[in-house]
Amino acid sequence: MLVCMHTRWARLALALCVFASLLPMSVAQAAEGARPRVGLVLGGGGARGLAHIGVLKVLEEMRVPISCIAGTSMGALVGGVYAAGVSIDEMTNRISQIDWNALFSDDPARQEKPFRAKRDDYENLFWLELGQRGSKLLLAPGTTAGYKFEFLLREMVEPAGNFADQDFNSLPIPYRAMGTDIENGTSKQFRRGDLVKVMRASMSVPGLIAPVEIDDVLYVDGGLLQNVPVAAARQTCADVVIAVNVGSPLLPRDKLNSALSISLQMIAVLTEQNVRVSLASLRSGDVLIEPELGDFSAANFEQGITLIPSGEAATRAKARALRRLSVSDDDYRAWRASVMARLPRVPEVSDVRVVDTGSRVNAQVLEQELDDVPGIGSRRSDTEAFDLHRLNTRLEQVYGRGDFERMDYRMVDRDGKRIVEVRGIEKSWGPNYLKFGLGLASDAQQTRFNVNFSHRATWLNERGAEWRNDLQLGYRKFLISEFFQPLSFNSEAFVAPRVDMQDVPITYYADGNRIGDYRVRYARGHLDLGFGNQFGELRLGAFGGYLKASEDFGLIPFASDFSRTQVGYTASAIYDQIDSVRFPRDGLLAGLRSFGTLGSWGSQDDYNKTDLLVTGALSRGKHALQLTGYLGGTLYGDLPPYDPYQLGGFLRGSGYLMDELIGDRVGLLRAVYSYELATLPSVLGRGVYLGGSIEGTQATLGLGLDEGGNLRPSASLFIGADTFLGPAFLAWGQAFGVDKAGTLYFMLGMPGMNGPNVWP
């Protein structure tokens, strides 16, 4: 009897426990059941998708609770951030501060890159970098790796936890994102995973942003198959769907005038087909919002924030249909509180570890880079909070070394503590790299054309040795091969033996006419010791070699032929903290170089060449000003006719012919103003500029040897573009005073192929 009574009491207690555990759920379900569950669908559309923020803003004003969100591409980004509990004001503020050009460029600010990684900026090389492995040439998987997007999103959704594996139903607002499996061409609805990785995968435009690998599958932009994912919202929660379509209209025939525009049109056609299917599935009672965005470009992220009012206006236009989904102030506040109450408890970061850098790059490099960062490295105290922004900033700087395809990390939670596992993903197209380039310069009398090739073999040993070969053919020929060996894997000191072979024309003029050339050919072997970091480089070296100069002055030779054994030294100091060598807007570039031969060392000539360059730049808005000073002279000896200083040409004495000014001692002062007319798409370049210069040059005009002390004023007007092929200029130069020379220039590449504004 006692046993039976005990059993009945146990069953009653169990029933009460079950009832108590279900009570909160029943109350929540009752509240939810009092109104239809609203699923918000945010479609893809690139920059046009920023109009979604305006839609969200008005839905909040109208007190429309959202039960779940499904998004694609930019809709997945905006929807994922909102679903993670980020307020509209905070989202708007963060997005309005984004430098979109920097975000779409994987490189950090140029000033933060090590000087070694800036070296290509001084050469006429295209941006495109090919990989070379055996006899194969390899391409990068996208024009941008997109890791900066991930870093930005990790900071924005940090309150939601940045968990490596998360059920998206557990977010403050349940969430779905669409991706496309690029391997088998199927659509993927993400219900769980790393929220940031999923958002990034959903907006990886093929060919522009590299695919994202999730669970050994490569995913790209979900808009290819599901740009307005109505079905995903219905499957997740929706009784009623609010669908927002921001897709780009098809281009008219007169705009289909390039391979790029036709390719984009093809993608738009495919996207438009699946959008029509999704919109046809909308039912009576669903709400379709289509902001009036006109022909606003999906690539115009810089101005995308201006579309928020369009999203607001389109949503208010649907006020009548949305009003039936609205709830009272009290109910909306209660819903909002329940949403924020779903934010997870996030474990504190106890450690940051480098878990992988691949098979080539020494992992200690990345460890060393992170070690001394406050709030990240091993020196972080127990009371010092982990700083996600500092981690992102340092990893961007590490990327600037040029060793990695992208930087990555994930949060691993164990026993209530969190470990950040950092990975540097090596370039899949490395470890050997090729670049190509062109240089073209023309004035009233001549056209010079060069073709450039550059080859780098990296990480030849655990200390990070690199073998670099630069070849130029055309007007000026050279082959330079250097083996760069750091003294240790984390050392800024290095040793660099190199071979330098050149074939250089030295052109002489008289009365504005070319009278002949010296053809100077030399081969030298160098051994340099140096020190380099992000601020610049110091070098000191010795060399030995052989030079031969052959004159070609016609019937009246101006100077003799020469054959010389040369032994001497080189020294250089370069401070490089300027944002761009091509079109500077901010920072300082300074360089001092000295070259000398010594008869006491066995050289058959004995002279010195030392020159100094200083360029500073500042800007305000679209306006920029660059100031440059250059001096060249000799510390001892007279310069031989086969090695003079030469000026003249665009921005090197505008108005004069290229290399028309000559001398033992020369000088140049220059002020250049430029105005940014337009911004180019990141795949094509950076900008188009209109500008002009005022210059003063001190040098001899041709063979007028008595005129070297005169200051020669000149000016130029130009239109220029910073393109993926290099800087391009169309310019008019005008010299004043007694010379009154004027010349039209066209250039692709740096002005002056060996001029004072090109280092080293």
CSV table of C-alpha atoms in Angstrom, one decimal, residues 508-515 660 701-704:
chain,number,residue,atom,x,y,z
A,508,TYR,CA,72.0,64.2,-75.8
A,509,TYR,CA,70.2,67.3,-77.3
A,510,ALA,CA,71.2,70.6,-78.8
A,511,ASP,CA,68.7,73.4,-79.5
A,512,GLY,CA,65.8,71.1,-78.8
A,513,ASN,CA,66.9,68.4,-81.2
A,514,ARG,CA,68.3,65.0,-80.4
A,515,ILE,CA,71.9,64.8,-81.7
A,660,GLU,CA,66.6,67.0,-72.5
A,701,LEU,CA,69.7,72.5,-71.5
A,702,GLY,CA,71.1,70.0,-73.8
A,703,LEU,CA,74.8,70.8,-74.7
A,704,GLY,CA,74.4,74.5,-73.5
